[in-house]
Coordinates of C-alpha atoms and ligand atoms in Angstrom, one line a residue:
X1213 CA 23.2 25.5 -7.4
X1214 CA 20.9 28.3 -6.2
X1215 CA 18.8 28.6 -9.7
X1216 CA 18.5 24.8 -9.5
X1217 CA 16.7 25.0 -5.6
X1218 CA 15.0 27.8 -7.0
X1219 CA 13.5 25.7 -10.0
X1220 CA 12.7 22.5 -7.6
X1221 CA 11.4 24.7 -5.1
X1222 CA 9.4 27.4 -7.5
X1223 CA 6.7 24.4 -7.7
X1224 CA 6.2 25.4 -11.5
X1225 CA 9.2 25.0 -13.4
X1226 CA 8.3 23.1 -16.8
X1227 CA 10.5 20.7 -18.4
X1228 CA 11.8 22.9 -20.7
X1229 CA 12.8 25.8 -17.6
X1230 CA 15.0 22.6 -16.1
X1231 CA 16.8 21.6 -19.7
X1232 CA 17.8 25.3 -20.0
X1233 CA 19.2 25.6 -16.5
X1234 CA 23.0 25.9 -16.6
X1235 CA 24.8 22.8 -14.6
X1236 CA 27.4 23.7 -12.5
X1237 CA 30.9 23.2 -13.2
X1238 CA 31.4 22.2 -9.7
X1239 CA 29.3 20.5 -6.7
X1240 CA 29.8 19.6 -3.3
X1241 CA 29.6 16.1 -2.4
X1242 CA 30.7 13.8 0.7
X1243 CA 33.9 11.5 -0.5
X1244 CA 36.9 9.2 0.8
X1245 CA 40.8 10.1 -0.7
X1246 CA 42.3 7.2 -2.6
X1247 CA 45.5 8.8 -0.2
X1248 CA 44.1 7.8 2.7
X1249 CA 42.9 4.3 2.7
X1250 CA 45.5 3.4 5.0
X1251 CA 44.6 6.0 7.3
X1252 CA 43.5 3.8 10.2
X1253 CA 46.1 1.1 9.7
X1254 CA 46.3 -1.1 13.0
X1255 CA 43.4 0.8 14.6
X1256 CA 40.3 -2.2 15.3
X1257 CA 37.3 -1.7 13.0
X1258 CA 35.1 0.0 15.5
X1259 CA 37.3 2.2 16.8
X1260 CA 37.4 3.3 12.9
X1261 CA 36.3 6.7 12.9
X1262 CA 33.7 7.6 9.2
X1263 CA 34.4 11.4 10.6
X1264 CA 38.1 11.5 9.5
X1265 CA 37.8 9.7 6.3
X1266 CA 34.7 11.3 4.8
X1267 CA 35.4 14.4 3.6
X1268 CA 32.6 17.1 2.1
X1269 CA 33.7 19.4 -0.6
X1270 CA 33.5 20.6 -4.4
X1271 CA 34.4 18.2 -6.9
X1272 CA 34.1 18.7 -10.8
X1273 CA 30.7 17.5 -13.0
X1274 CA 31.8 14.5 -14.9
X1275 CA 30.6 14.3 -18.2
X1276 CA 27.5 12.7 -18.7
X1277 CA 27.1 9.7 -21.2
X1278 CA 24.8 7.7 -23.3
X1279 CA 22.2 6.2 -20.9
X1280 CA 22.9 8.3 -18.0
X1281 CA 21.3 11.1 -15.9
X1282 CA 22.2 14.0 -13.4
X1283 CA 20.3 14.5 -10.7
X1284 CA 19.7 17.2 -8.5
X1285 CA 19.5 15.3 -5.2
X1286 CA 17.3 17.2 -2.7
X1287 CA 17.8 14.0 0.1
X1288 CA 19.5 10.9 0.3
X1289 CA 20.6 8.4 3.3
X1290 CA 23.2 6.5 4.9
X1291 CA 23.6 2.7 4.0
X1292 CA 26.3 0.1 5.5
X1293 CA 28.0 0.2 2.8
X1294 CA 29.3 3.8 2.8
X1295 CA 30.6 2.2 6.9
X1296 CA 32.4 0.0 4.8
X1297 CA 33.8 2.2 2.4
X1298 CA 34.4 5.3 4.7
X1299 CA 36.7 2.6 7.3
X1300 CA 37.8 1.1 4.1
X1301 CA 37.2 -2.5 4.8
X1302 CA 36.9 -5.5 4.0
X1303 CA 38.5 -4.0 1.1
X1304 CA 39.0 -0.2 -0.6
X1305 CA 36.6 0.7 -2.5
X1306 CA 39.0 2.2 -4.6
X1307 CA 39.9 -1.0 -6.1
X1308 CA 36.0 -1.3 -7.6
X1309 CA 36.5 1.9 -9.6
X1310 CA 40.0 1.0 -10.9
X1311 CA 38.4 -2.2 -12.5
X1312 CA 35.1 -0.3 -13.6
X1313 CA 37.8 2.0 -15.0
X1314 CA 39.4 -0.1 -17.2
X1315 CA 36.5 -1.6 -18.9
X1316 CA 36.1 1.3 -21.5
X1317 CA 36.3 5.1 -22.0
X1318 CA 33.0 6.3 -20.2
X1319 CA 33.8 3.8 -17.2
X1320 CA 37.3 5.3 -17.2
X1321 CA 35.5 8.6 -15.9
X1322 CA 34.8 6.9 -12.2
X1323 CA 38.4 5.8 -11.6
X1324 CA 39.4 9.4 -9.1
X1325 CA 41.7 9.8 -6.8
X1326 CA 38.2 10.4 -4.6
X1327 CA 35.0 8.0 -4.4
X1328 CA 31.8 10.1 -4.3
X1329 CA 29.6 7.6 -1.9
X1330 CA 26.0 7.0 -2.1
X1331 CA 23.5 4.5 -3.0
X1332 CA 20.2 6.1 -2.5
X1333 CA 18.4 9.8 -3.7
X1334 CA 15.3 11.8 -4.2
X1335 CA 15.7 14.3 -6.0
X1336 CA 14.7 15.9 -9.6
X1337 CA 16.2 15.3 -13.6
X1338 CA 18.3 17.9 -14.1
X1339 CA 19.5 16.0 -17.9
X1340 CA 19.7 13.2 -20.0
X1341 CA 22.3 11.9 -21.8
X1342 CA 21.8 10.3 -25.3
X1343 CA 19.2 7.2 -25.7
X1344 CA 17.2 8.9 -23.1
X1345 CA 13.7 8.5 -23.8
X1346 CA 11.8 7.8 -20.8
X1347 CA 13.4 10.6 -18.7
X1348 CA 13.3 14.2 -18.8
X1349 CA 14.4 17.1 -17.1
X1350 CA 12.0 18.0 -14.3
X1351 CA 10.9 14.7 -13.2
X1352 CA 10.8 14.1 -9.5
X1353 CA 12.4 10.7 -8.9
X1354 CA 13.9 8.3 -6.8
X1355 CA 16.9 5.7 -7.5
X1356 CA 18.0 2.4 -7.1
X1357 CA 21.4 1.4 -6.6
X1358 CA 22.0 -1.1 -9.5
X1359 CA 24.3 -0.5 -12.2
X1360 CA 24.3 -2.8 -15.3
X1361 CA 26.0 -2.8 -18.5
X1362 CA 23.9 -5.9 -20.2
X1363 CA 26.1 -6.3 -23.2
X1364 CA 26.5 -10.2 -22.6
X1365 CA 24.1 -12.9 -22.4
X1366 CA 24.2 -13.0 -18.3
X1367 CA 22.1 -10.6 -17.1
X1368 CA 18.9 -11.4 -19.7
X1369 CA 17.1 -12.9 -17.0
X1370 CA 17.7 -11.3 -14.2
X1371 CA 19.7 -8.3 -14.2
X1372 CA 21.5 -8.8 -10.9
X1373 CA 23.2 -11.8 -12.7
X1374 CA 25.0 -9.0 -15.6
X1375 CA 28.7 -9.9 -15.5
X1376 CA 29.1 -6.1 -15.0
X1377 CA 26.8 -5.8 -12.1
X1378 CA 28.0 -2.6 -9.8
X1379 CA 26.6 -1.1 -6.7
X1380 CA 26.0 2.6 -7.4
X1381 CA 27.9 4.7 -4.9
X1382 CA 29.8 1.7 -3.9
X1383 CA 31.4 -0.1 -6.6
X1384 CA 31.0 3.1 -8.8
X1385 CA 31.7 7.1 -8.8
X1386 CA 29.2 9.9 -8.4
X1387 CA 26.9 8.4 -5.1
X1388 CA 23.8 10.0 -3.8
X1389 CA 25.4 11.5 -0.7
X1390 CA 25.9 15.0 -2.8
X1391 CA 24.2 17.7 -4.7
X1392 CA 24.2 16.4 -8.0
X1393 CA 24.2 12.3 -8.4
X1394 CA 25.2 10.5 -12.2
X1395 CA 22.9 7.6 -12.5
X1396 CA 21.9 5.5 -15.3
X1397 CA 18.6 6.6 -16.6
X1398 CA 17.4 2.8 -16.0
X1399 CA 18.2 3.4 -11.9
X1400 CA 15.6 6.0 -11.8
X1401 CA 12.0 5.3 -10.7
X1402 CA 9.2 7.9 -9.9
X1403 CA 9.3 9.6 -6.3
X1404 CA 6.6 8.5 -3.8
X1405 CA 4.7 12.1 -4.0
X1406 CA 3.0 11.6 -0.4
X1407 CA 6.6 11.6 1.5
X1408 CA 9.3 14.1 2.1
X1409 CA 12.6 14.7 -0.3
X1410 CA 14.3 12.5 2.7
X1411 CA 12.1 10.0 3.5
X1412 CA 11.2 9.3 0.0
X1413 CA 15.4 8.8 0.0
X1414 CA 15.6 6.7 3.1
X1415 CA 14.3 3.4 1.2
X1416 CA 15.7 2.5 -2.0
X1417 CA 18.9 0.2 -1.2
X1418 CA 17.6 -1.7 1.7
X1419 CA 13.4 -1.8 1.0
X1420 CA 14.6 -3.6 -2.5
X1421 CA 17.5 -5.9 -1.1
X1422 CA 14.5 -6.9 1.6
X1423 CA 11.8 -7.4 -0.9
X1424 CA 13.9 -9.8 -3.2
X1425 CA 15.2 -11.6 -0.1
X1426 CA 12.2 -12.0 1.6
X1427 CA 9.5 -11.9 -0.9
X1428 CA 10.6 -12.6 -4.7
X1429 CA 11.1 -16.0 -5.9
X1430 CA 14.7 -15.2 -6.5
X1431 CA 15.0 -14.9 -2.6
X1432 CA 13.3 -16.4 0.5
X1433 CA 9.4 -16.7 -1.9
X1434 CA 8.0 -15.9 1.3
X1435 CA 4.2 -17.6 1.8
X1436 CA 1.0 -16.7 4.0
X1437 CA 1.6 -17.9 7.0
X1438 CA 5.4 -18.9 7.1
X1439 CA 7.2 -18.0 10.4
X1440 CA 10.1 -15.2 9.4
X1441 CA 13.1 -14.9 11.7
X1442 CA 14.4 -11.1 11.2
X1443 CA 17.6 -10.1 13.0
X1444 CA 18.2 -6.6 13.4
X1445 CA 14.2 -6.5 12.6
X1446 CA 14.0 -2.9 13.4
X1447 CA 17.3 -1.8 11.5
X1448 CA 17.8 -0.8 8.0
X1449 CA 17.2 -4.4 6.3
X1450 CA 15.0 -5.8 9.3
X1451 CA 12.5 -2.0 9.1
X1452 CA 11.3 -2.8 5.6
X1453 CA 11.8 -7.2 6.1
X1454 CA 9.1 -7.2 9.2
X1455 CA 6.7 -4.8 7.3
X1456 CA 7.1 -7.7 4.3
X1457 CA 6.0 -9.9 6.6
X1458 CA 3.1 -8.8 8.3
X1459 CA 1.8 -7.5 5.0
X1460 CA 2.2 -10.7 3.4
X1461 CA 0.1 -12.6 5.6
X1462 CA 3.6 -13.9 7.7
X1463 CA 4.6 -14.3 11.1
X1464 CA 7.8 -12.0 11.8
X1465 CA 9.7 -13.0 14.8
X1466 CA 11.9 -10.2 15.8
X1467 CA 15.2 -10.1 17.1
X1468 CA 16.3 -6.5 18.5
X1469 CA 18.8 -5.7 21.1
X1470 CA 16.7 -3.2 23.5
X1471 CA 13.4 -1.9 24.3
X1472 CA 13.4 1.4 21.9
X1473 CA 13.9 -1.1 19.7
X1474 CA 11.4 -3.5 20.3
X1475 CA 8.9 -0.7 20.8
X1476 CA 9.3 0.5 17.0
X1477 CA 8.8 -3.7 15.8
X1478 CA 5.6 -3.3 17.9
X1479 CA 4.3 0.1 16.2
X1480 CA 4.7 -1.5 13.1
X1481 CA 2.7 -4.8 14.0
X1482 CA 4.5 -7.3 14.9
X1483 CA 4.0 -9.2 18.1
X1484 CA 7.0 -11.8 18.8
X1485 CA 10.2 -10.2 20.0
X1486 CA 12.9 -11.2 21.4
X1487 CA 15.7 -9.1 23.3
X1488 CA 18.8 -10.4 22.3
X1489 CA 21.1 -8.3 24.5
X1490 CA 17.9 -9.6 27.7
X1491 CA 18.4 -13.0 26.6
X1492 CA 22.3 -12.8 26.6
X1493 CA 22.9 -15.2 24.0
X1494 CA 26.2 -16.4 23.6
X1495 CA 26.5 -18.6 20.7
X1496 CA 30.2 -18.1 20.8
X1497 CA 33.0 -18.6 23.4
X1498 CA 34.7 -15.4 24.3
X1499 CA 37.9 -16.5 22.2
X1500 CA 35.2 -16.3 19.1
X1501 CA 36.9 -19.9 18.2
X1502 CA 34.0 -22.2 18.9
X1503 CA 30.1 -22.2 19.2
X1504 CA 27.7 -23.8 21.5
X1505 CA 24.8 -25.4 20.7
X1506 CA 23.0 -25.5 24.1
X1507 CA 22.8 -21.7 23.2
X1508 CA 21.3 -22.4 19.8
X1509 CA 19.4 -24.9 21.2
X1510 CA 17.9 -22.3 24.0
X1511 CA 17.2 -19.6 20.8
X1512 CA 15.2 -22.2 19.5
X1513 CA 13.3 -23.0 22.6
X1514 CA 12.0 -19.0 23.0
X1515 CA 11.4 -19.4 19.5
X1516 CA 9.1 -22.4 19.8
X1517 CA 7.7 -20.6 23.4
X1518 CA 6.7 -17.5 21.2
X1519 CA 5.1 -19.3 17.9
X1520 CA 3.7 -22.1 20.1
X1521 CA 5.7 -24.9 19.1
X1522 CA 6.6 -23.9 15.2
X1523 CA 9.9 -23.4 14.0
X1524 CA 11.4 -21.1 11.3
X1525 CA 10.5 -21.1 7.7
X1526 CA 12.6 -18.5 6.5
X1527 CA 15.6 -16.6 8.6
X1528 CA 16.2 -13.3 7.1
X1529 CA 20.1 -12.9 7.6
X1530 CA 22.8 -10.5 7.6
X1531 CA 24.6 -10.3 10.8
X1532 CA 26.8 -13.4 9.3
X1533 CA 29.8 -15.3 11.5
X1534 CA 27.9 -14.6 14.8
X1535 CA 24.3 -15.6 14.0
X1536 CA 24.6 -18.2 10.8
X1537 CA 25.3 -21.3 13.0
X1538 CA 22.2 -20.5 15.2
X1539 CA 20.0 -19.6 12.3
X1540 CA 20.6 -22.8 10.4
X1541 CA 19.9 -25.0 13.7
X1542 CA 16.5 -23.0 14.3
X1543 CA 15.2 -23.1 10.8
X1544 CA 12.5 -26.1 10.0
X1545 CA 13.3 -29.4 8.0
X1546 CA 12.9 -27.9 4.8
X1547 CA 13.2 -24.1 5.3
X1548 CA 15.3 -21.5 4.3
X1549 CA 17.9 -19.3 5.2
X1550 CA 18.1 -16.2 3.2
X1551 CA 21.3 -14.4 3.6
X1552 CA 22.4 -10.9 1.9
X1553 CA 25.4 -9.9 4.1
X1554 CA 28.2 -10.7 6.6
X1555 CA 28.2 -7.4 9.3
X1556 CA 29.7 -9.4 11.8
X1557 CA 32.5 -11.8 9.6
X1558 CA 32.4 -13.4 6.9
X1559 CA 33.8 -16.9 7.6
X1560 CA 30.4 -18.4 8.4
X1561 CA 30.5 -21.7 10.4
X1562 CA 27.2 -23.9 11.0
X1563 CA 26.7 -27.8 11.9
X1564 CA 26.0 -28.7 7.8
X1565 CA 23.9 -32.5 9.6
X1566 CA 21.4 -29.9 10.7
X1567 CA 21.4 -28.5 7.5
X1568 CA 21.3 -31.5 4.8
X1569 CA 19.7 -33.8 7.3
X1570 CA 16.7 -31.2 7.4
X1571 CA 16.8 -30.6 3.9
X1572 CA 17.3 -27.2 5.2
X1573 CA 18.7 -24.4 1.5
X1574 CA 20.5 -21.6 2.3
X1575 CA 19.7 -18.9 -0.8
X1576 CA 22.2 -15.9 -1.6
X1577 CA 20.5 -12.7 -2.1
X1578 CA 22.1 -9.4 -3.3
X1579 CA 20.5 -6.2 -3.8
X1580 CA 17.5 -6.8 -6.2
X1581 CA 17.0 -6.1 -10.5
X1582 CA 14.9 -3.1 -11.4
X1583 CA 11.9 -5.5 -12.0
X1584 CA 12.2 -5.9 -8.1
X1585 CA 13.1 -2.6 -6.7
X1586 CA 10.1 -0.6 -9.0
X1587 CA 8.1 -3.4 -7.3
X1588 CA 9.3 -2.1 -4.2
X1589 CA 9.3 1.5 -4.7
X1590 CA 5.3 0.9 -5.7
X1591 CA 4.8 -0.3 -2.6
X1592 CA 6.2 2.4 -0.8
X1593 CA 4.3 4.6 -3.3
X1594 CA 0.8 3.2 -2.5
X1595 CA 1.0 3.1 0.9
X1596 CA 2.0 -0.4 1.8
X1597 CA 5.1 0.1 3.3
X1598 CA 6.4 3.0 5.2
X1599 CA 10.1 4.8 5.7
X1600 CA 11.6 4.5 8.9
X1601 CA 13.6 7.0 8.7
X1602 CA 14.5 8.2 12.7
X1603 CA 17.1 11.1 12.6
X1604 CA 18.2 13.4 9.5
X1605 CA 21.6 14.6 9.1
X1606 CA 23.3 17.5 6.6
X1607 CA 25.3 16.8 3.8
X1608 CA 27.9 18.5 6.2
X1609 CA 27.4 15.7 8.5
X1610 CA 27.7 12.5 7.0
X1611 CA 30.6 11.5 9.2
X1612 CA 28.6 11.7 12.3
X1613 CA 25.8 9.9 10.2
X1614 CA 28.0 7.1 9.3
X1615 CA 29.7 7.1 12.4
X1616 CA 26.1 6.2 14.6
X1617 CA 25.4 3.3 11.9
X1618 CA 29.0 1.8 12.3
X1619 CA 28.3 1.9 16.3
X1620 CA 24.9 0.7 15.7
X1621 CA 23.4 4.0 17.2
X1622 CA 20.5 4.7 15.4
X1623 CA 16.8 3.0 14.4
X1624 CA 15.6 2.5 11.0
X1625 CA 17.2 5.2 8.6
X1626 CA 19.5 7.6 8.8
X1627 CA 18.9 10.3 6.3
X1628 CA 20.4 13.5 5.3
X1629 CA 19.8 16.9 3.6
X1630 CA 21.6 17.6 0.0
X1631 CA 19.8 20.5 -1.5
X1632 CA 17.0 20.1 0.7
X1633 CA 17.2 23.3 3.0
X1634 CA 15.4 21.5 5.7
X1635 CA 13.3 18.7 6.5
X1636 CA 9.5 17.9 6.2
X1637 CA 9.7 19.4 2.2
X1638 CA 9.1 17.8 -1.4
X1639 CA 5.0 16.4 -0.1
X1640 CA 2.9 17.0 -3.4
X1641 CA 0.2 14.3 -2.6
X1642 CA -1.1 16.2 0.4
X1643 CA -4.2 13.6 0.6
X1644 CA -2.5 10.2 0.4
X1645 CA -0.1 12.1 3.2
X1646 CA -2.8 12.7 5.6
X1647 CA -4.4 9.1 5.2
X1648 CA -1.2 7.8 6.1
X1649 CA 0.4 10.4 8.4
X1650 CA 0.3 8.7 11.7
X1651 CA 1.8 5.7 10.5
X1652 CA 4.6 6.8 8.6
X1653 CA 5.1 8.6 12.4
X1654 CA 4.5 5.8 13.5
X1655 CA 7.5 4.1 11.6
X1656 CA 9.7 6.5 12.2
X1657 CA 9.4 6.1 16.1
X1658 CA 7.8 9.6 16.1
Ligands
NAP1781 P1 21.8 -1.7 10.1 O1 20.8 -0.6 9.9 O2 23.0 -1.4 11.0 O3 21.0 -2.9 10.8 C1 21.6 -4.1 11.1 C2 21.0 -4.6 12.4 O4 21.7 -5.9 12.7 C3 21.3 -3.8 13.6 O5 20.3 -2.8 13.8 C4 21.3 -4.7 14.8 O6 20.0 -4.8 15.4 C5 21.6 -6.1 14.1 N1 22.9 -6.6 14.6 C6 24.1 -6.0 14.6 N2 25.0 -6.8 15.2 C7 24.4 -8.0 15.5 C8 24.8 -9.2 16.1 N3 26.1 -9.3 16.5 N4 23.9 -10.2 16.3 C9 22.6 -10.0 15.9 N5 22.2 -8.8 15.3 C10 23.0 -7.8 15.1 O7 22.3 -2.3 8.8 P2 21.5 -2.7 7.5 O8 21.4 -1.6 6.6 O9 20.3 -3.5 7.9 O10 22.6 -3.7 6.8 C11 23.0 -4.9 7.5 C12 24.1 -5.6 6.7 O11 23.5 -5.9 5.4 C13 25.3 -4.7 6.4 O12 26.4 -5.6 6.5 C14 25.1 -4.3 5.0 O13 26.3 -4.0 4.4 C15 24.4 -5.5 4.4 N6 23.6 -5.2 3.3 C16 23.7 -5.9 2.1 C17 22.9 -5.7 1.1 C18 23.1 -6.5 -0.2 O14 22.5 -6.1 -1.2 N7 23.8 -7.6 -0.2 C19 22.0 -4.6 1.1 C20 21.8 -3.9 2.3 C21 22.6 -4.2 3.4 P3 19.9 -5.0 17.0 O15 21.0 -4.3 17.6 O16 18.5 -4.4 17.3 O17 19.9 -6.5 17.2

């Protein structure tokens, strides 16, 4: 890989210098064993340890195909979903890749006895495969995580809707977390040239799953002056869902659960915070059977304390079982509950006469289409919204990485090094850097 690094790093390697480099036969990359998923049978989810099941090693270059690219990935980050993957639950990913497998030759290449995870890069073209057009070797890109086929109707309109809609990393082969990544060519998007290899990386999944739940009409259609209840508002979703809603003329009210936390919601603007773990909400009984609505009801009193009187328009949520029921009491007659995920169960339970009586919708959000994520990756790109990227991890690490997002450890993003040979490289746009330097500190709890 060293003539690769050498190209990236040489600062004038043409197009032409990057298609005559010779790929490796080989490449090291952080994966789970398909021998292994039962690995922590009987042991509880936390105490699930991402250190034992990732593993970081060679692994063969698959063939590339029509549509797709490699990429030489300087940087990428950790996302939830590689938690989920690495403590196998709620389901192996292994599965995903045994059905993508069967649905045609090509696709037949991710179903491995290992799962190559990752769902976000920076990083450079190293080649195209046929049909390639708008790509070319050299090219200093980032990518989003959504895979499409588009052969049926489904997907015309909006591309997350594609029967054959896949999470990159996820529910396919050949993730980000790794030296060289397979994408499709229509995942890549330009690399914001004012940031680093990782934090340009520490973006992509959960800045475009906020921006269509939050701000795109498929999601939350967030207005000026609508009050936005983020949880986990200075987490990977909640980073990127607060900064949508100061810049679009919203009110974020931000749920974090301690002061470090709380301080980085400030930095970025926001003003109305509440400490969950100072408030000690308990919205559940201790057998986790039964909720209580005084609780719900209290919530919504420090809501109404901190807005002066308003109520919600939109909750941004993810946490799932433990929040839902107090996020559809505290929304307004007639507002929304955006919801993307289920971190904390997935059998939601909420009182539906506060719901239908209120004319209250609760709208289903998933990643976001390419429309939406190169929407969001111009954002980052001019400026508008920042990484928030707090600690950076080597390829060697990913374990340990993983391991401080499943205990809720960290702030913001958790990156880490592929090629990169340390942090704080990859800035071309040393103008646009220095205009926004202190906040993309800032951001990053600097
Ligand atoms: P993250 O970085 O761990 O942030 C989640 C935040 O939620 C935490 O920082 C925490 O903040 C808060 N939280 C945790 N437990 C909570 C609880 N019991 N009650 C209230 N808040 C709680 O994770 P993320 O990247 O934002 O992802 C969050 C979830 O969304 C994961 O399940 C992930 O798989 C999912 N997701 C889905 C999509 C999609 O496309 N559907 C995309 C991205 C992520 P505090 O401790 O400060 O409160």
């Amino acid at each position: 890989m060293q003539n690769i690094l050498d190209a990236i790093q040489s600062g004038n390697a043409t197009s032409e210098d990057f298609a005559s480099l010779e790929l490796p036969e080989s490449y090291r990359a952080a994966f789970v064993k398909k021998d292994e998923v039962d690995m922590f049978e009987g042991v509880p989810s936390k105490d699930k340890d991402p250190r034992k099941s990732i593993h970081v090693d060679e692994v063969p270059l698959p063939e590339l195909g029509p549509g797709e690219a490699f990429v030489a990935v300087m940087a990428s980050a950790i996302n939830y979903n590689t938690v989920w993957t690495s403590i196998f639950e709620p389901v192996s990913t292994f599965g995903f890749l045994e059905r993508y497998g069967r649905n045609s030759e090509l696709t037949k290449r991710h179903d491995l006895p290992y799962h190559v995870v990752g769902s976000d890069l920076s990083g450079v073209v190293l080649a195209v495969g046929a049909g390639v057009t708008k790509w070319k070797p050299g090219d200093r890109v980032v990518a989003h995580c959504l895979s499409v086929e588009l052969e049926g109707p489904d997907g015309h309109n909006d591309t997350m809707l594609d029967t054959e809609q896949r999470i990159w990393g996820f529910e396919t082969n050949f993730g980000g977390l790794a030296d060289v990544a397979m994408v499709k060519a229509n995942q890549l998007m330009p690399k914001p040239e004012h940031l680093t290899w990782e934090e340009a990386a520490s973006p992509g999944l959960v800045n475009c799953t906020a921006y269509r739940q939050l701000v795109s009409k498929n999601g939350g259609d967030m207005k000026q002056g609508d009050n936005v209840l983020i949880w986990g508002a200075s987490g990977g979703l909640g980073g990127f869902a607060t900064q949508y809603a100061l810049n679009g003329g919203a009110t974020p009210v931000c749920v974090v659960s301690n002061e470090e936390k709380a301080q980085i919601a400030r930095s970025m603007g926001a003003e109305l915070i509440i400490n969950r773990s100072e408030e000690g909400y308990k919205f559940w009984n201790d057998e986790g059977t039964e909720q209580d609505p005084r609780e719900w009801k209290r919530f919504g009193a420090r809501i109404r304390e901190l807005t002066g009187g308003e109520d919600i328009d939109i909750v941004f949520e993810h946490p799932g079982r433990e929040t839902f029921g107090a996020s559809v009491f505290v929304t307004r007659k007639g507002g929304t509950i955006t919801t993307c995920a289920s971190t904390t169960g997935f059998m939601h339970e909420y009182d539906n006469r506060y719901l239908w009586m209120n004319l209250k919708r609760i709208i289903s959000s998933h990643f976001a289409n390419y429309r939406e994520s190169w929407e969001a990756n111009r954002l980052i790109a001019k400026g508008k919204i920042h990484p928030t990227l707090s600690k950076t991890y080597s390829l060697d690490e990913v374990g340990q990485a993983s391991l401080d997002v499943h205990q809720n450890a960290h702030q913001g993003k958790v990156g880490v090094l592929c090629l990169a040979p340390e942090e704080g490289l990859g800035v071309l746009d040393e103008e646009m850097r220095a205009r926004h330097e202190s906040a993309i500190n800032r951001f990053r709890g600097v």
